[in-house]
Amino acid sequence: MADLGTERSWHHLREAARRMRGHAAFWFKAFAQPTIDLALRTHPGHVTRIVESPGLSLSQGELDRLVAQLRTVAAKTLPADELTYGIFSGERERLSRAIVTLISEEDSGRPIAFNALSVMRVELDGAPADVTHLGLVMVDPDARGQGLSWVLYGLTTLVLFLRDGLRPRWISNVTQVPSVVGMVSETFSDVYPSPRAEARQSFAHLQLARGIMRLHRSVFGVGDEAGFDEDRSVITDAYTGGSDALKKTFDEAPKHRDPQYGEFCARELNYDRGDDVLQIGRVDLAAARAYLFEQVPHGSLPGLLVASLFLGLQRLVLPVMHWLDDDRMFGTLRPRRGRG
């Protein structure tokens, strides 16, 4: 019996070491690659792939296979010909600005969920700024309830945040779904609009929202005729630019476990007309730490190790890293002349 127990202990240690090697390789590649193309086992039996700018980095055959996998997931909830905008078009130009997170079954390779982010360039305080749009999330109905949300809504933005030297990144989200409004409000920092007591619209929020609505409506399938209520950050009559199939009634829209998000959406949005909220927020160290502690399953040892690393970086290393980097702007500090 003792020998059997010892053998099992060694087996668990070997499995833990194998998982740690896989996670270490994942983060090393995330930091080293000019464009991300990573695979990570995030759930038992599931593999998550993150591909940055597939329209630039993949061959035509690889790109076609990736788009086909995305359409496979979409076809489980929508007729295949109803989504005609963004990543489903297969156009390289559109996919060159996308970051795709795809979850597949490990054994069969069958795709079961994805998130398609896009990077949008807008102006903030007279300077160019990148906003990561959270984009379209779709899950195979047969795979719902398997705890995929922490991967689909946070993992990729965490990877981008880490690779960018832990500099805050602006994010945006367009939705009429209360569960998504709540997920974004609770995952990221400084989110507006939101029913949370601390939600306030700053001038930065307003500038970014104006720039997004002026330049990037096609990213989330909103037509030129759609209106925009700046004070509430609500897009009115939003489902006219290719995203028509995503329009839902309030009863159809999935609800968040916290009823305040459903009450907020019912109050602020006209579902008969087809309104959306345009949420603006940031991924920063506070958001990353909260994501790891509150969203990532507690049994994830790598997540806890990274969380501990964040705590050390916040107090000791991060300010020095930003101060010594003379290639990029940090607060009121400007890059050295002739560089950056």
XYZ file of C-alpha atoms in Angstrom:
340
model
C 0.000 0.000 0.000
C 2.846 2.354 0.846
C 4.467 1.674 -2.519
C 1.157 2.385 -4.270
C 0.777 5.682 -2.414
C 4.336 6.679 -3.265
C 3.786 5.855 -6.932
C 0.639 7.993 -7.021
C 2.457 10.884 -5.356
C 5.226 10.729 -7.955
C 2.606 10.583 -10.712
C 0.919 13.741 -9.382
C 4.286 15.490 -9.119
C 5.180 14.562 -12.691
C 1.792 15.805 -13.910
C 2.212 19.088 -12.010
C 5.714 19.525 -13.449
C 4.407 18.864 -16.964
C 1.680 21.467 -16.537
C 4.174 23.979 -15.159
C 6.465 23.441 -18.148
C 3.527 24.017 -20.469
C 2.524 27.234 -18.713
C 6.130 28.462 -18.606
C 6.467 27.846 -22.357
C 3.188 29.686 -22.950
C 4.297 32.834 -21.119
C 7.807 32.729 -22.622
C 6.367 32.615 -26.130
C 3.887 35.372 -25.247
C 6.763 37.686 -24.366
C 9.058 36.610 -27.219
C 6.806 36.470 -30.281
C 6.274 39.620 -32.389
C 2.698 38.421 -32.999
C 1.106 35.907 -30.671
C 0.213 32.369 -31.797
C -0.064 30.291 -28.637
C -1.827 27.156 -27.461
C -2.551 26.421 -23.796
C -4.516 23.698 -21.989
C -6.901 25.848 -19.933
C -9.464 23.173 -18.944
C -9.347 19.385 -18.726
C -9.909 18.196 -22.274
C -9.820 21.691 -23.804
C -7.072 23.581 -25.642
C -7.147 27.364 -26.067
C -5.366 28.981 -29.001
C -4.659 32.723 -29.147
C -3.763 34.106 -32.597
C -2.835 37.761 -33.054
C -3.281 39.372 -36.488
C -4.060 36.116 -38.330
C -4.561 38.105 -41.536
C -0.851 38.955 -41.432
C 0.716 35.942 -39.743
C -1.062 32.934 -41.288
C -0.831 31.397 -44.738
C -3.987 31.347 -46.819
C -4.666 27.708 -46.001
C -4.176 28.277 -42.253
C -6.356 31.369 -42.370
C -9.132 29.520 -44.183
C -9.046 26.733 -41.576
C -9.236 29.233 -38.717
C -12.198 31.071 -40.262
C -13.929 27.737 -40.897
C -13.530 26.851 -37.204
C -15.087 30.170 -36.182
C -17.992 29.633 -38.552
C -18.501 26.123 -37.133
C -19.122 27.603 -33.689
C -21.324 30.394 -35.067
C -23.430 27.937 -37.068
C -24.567 26.304 -33.806
C -26.506 29.424 -32.847
C -27.018 31.370 -36.103
C -27.629 30.519 -39.751
C -24.244 30.509 -41.464
C -25.179 33.235 -43.941
C -26.485 35.756 -41.393
C -23.153 37.087 -40.140
C -21.448 38.959 -42.943
C -19.201 41.417 -41.118
C -15.807 41.281 -39.428
C -13.968 37.995 -39.019
C -16.604 35.878 -40.794
C -15.851 37.629 -44.077
C -12.438 35.953 -44.201
C -10.907 39.174 -45.542
C -7.233 39.517 -44.675
C -7.529 43.245 -44.025
C -10.167 42.709 -41.352
C -8.346 39.742 -39.846
C -5.070 41.660 -39.752
C -6.528 43.764 -36.902
C -8.079 40.819 -35.058
C -6.913 38.744 -32.094
C -8.746 35.411 -32.021
C -9.119 33.222 -28.929
C -10.412 29.773 -29.923
C -11.275 26.946 -27.501
C -11.351 23.418 -28.945
C -11.755 19.891 -27.627
C -8.319 18.405 -27.076
C -9.035 14.941 -28.460
C -11.309 15.676 -31.417
C -10.136 19.205 -32.277
C -13.777 20.322 -32.487
C -14.088 24.099 -31.888
C -16.560 24.970 -29.127
C -16.090 28.696 -28.352
C -14.245 31.785 -29.491
C -13.683 35.459 -28.840
C -12.555 37.800 -31.622
C -10.879 40.991 -30.411
C -9.889 43.920 -32.638
C -7.384 46.714 -32.133
C -8.678 50.176 -33.067
C -6.512 53.289 -33.388
C -8.183 56.493 -32.124
C -7.016 59.854 -30.762
C -6.752 60.617 -27.052
C -5.570 64.024 -25.806
C -4.112 64.795 -29.231
C -2.050 61.591 -29.470
C -2.818 58.220 -31.090
C -4.066 55.511 -28.746
C -4.923 51.847 -29.280
C -8.215 50.474 -27.954
C -8.713 46.706 -27.747
C -12.310 45.939 -28.683
C -13.580 42.812 -26.931
C -15.520 41.821 -29.996
C -17.768 38.872 -30.637
C -18.013 35.970 -28.170
C -19.803 32.777 -29.204
C -20.100 29.453 -27.375
C -21.469 26.155 -28.682
C -24.741 25.588 -26.751
C -23.540 22.073 -25.873
C -20.457 23.550 -24.158
C -22.158 26.208 -22.053
C -21.846 26.010 -18.300
C -18.285 24.644 -18.462
C -16.615 27.703 -16.935
C -15.211 29.146 -20.169
C -15.938 32.813 -19.395
C -12.626 33.513 -17.656
C -10.783 32.465 -20.830
C -13.052 34.203 -23.322
C -13.268 37.548 -21.507
C -9.931 37.961 -19.795
C -7.064 35.669 -20.762
C -6.127 37.348 -24.042
C -6.250 40.866 -22.622
C -4.066 39.633 -19.743
C -1.497 38.257 -22.209
C -1.463 41.553 -24.136
C -1.141 43.535 -20.892
C 1.833 41.448 -19.731
C 3.568 41.553 -23.102
C 3.169 45.336 -23.197
C 5.184 45.765 -20.021
C 2.140 46.000 -17.712
C 1.131 49.346 -19.183
C -2.608 50.108 -18.884
C -4.569 49.329 -22.057
C -7.941 50.779 -23.020
C -10.674 48.289 -23.905
C -14.130 48.718 -25.440
C -17.238 46.561 -25.601
C -20.524 46.876 -27.501
C -23.445 44.798 -26.259
C -27.089 44.653 -25.175
C -26.605 41.467 -23.102
C -26.796 41.980 -19.309
C -24.424 39.086 -18.561
C -21.749 40.636 -20.783
C -22.294 44.125 -19.339
C -21.724 42.616 -15.906
C -18.701 40.563 -16.956
C -16.960 43.618 -18.425
C -17.889 45.820 -15.455
C -16.432 43.305 -13.005
C -13.344 42.291 -14.993
C -11.888 45.669 -16.006
C -11.117 48.995 -14.312
C -12.815 52.363 -14.741
C -15.652 50.979 -16.906
C -18.332 53.361 -18.204
C -21.261 52.958 -18.613
C -22.015 50.592 -15.759
C -24.535 50.479 -12.900
C -21.698 50.194 -10.378
C -21.546 53.089 -7.911
C -18.024 54.148 -8.939
C -18.812 54.391 -12.676
C -18.145 57.901 -14.024
C -17.702 59.216 -17.563
C -14.352 60.997 -17.817
C -13.270 63.172 -20.717
C -11.019 60.295 -21.818
C -14.059 57.982 -21.991
C -15.890 60.551 -24.112
C -12.951 61.155 -26.481
C -12.447 57.444 -27.073
C -16.169 56.793 -27.598
C -16.378 59.624 -30.132
C -13.337 58.314 -32.004
C -14.667 54.754 -32.072
C -18.070 55.828 -33.357
C -16.517 58.107 -35.969
C -13.924 55.678 -37.358
C -14.657 52.081 -36.378
C -18.373 51.279 -36.584
C -17.667 48.438 -39.017
C -15.644 46.593 -36.340
C -18.829 45.812 -34.411
C -21.340 45.904 -37.266
C -23.071 49.245 -36.611
C -24.265 51.226 -39.638
C -23.752 54.920 -40.331
C -27.434 55.632 -39.674
C -27.241 54.460 -36.050
C -27.361 57.243 -33.457
C -25.146 57.740 -30.419
C -26.199 59.190 -27.073
C -22.876 60.523 -25.748
C -24.031 61.194 -22.199
C -25.211 57.612 -21.647
C -22.769 56.022 -24.161
C -25.684 54.220 -25.821
C -25.828 53.367 -29.541
C -29.401 53.689 -30.780
C -30.794 51.493 -33.587
C -27.479 49.647 -33.628
C -28.371 46.534 -35.634
C -28.207 47.904 -39.162
C -24.614 47.330 -40.272
C -24.257 43.555 -40.667
C -24.862 42.448 -37.086
C -28.652 42.185 -37.483
C -28.698 38.485 -36.570
C -27.327 39.275 -33.098
C -30.277 41.458 -32.069
C -32.142 40.072 -29.056
C -35.192 40.862 -27.001
C -34.619 41.562 -23.325
C -36.084 38.155 -22.431
C -33.721 36.388 -24.860
C -30.587 38.170 -23.646
C -28.644 36.088 -21.063
C -28.794 37.609 -17.579
C -26.009 38.164 -15.070
C -26.188 36.574 -11.610
C -26.251 40.118 -10.164
C -29.682 41.598 -11.032
C -28.387 45.183 -11.138
C -27.002 44.592 -14.653
C -30.338 43.365 -15.981
C -32.117 46.316 -14.370
C -29.550 48.691 -15.893
C -29.994 47.286 -19.413
C -33.802 47.285 -19.153
C -33.713 50.924 -18.051
C -31.137 52.271 -20.507
C -31.772 50.260 -23.698
C -34.705 50.097 -26.080
C -34.717 46.442 -27.137
C -37.520 46.898 -29.673
C -35.426 49.487 -31.518
C -32.173 47.603 -30.976
C -29.868 49.638 -28.706
C -26.393 48.768 -27.409
C -24.134 50.186 -24.728
C -20.603 51.195 -25.734
C -18.498 50.406 -22.668
C -15.000 51.864 -22.279
C -12.602 50.652 -19.589
C -8.986 49.726 -18.885
C -6.959 46.638 -18.160
C -4.350 47.650 -15.582
C -2.555 46.026 -12.672
C -5.598 46.284 -10.403
C -7.829 44.684 -13.045
C -5.288 41.931 -13.743
C -4.946 41.125 -10.048
C -8.737 41.066 -9.548
C -9.117 38.866 -12.637
C -6.651 36.311 -11.313
C -8.098 36.212 -7.813
C -11.801 36.394 -8.727
C -12.229 35.032 -12.267
C -9.538 32.376 -12.718
C -10.440 29.095 -10.953
C -8.735 28.946 -7.573
C -7.244 25.577 -8.384
C -5.081 27.098 -11.094
C -1.590 27.088 -9.594
C 0.007 29.060 -12.466
C -2.612 31.775 -12.041
C -1.830 32.124 -8.370
C 1.917 32.239 -9.079
C 1.413 35.001 -11.612
C -0.815 36.852 -9.127
C 1.989 36.739 -6.568
C 4.377 38.056 -9.195
C 2.029 40.976 -9.832
C 2.046 41.926 -6.176
C 5.836 42.109 -6.220
C 5.912 44.017 -9.495
C 3.442 46.588 -8.207
C 5.628 47.546 -5.241
C 9.170 47.024 -6.498
C 9.827 46.491 -10.183
C 7.088 48.113 -12.260
C 7.906 51.811 -11.608
C 11.580 51.193 -12.389
C 10.753 49.348 -15.646
C 8.576 52.222 -16.875
C 11.044 54.912 -15.775
C 14.046 53.353 -17.517
C 12.258 52.659 -20.816
C 13.240 55.686 -22.928
C 11.542 54.436 -26.108
C 7.941 54.933 -25.001
C 5.863 57.585 -23.283
C 5.091 57.100 -19.589
C 2.745 59.685 -18.063
C 4.284 63.116 -18.645
C 7.662 61.595 -19.598
C 8.376 61.558 -23.336
C 10.656 59.189 -25.328
C 14.184 60.318 -26.094
C 14.480 62.407 -29.257
C 15.149 60.341 -32.343
C 13.831 57.082 -30.856
C 10.432 55.407 -30.442
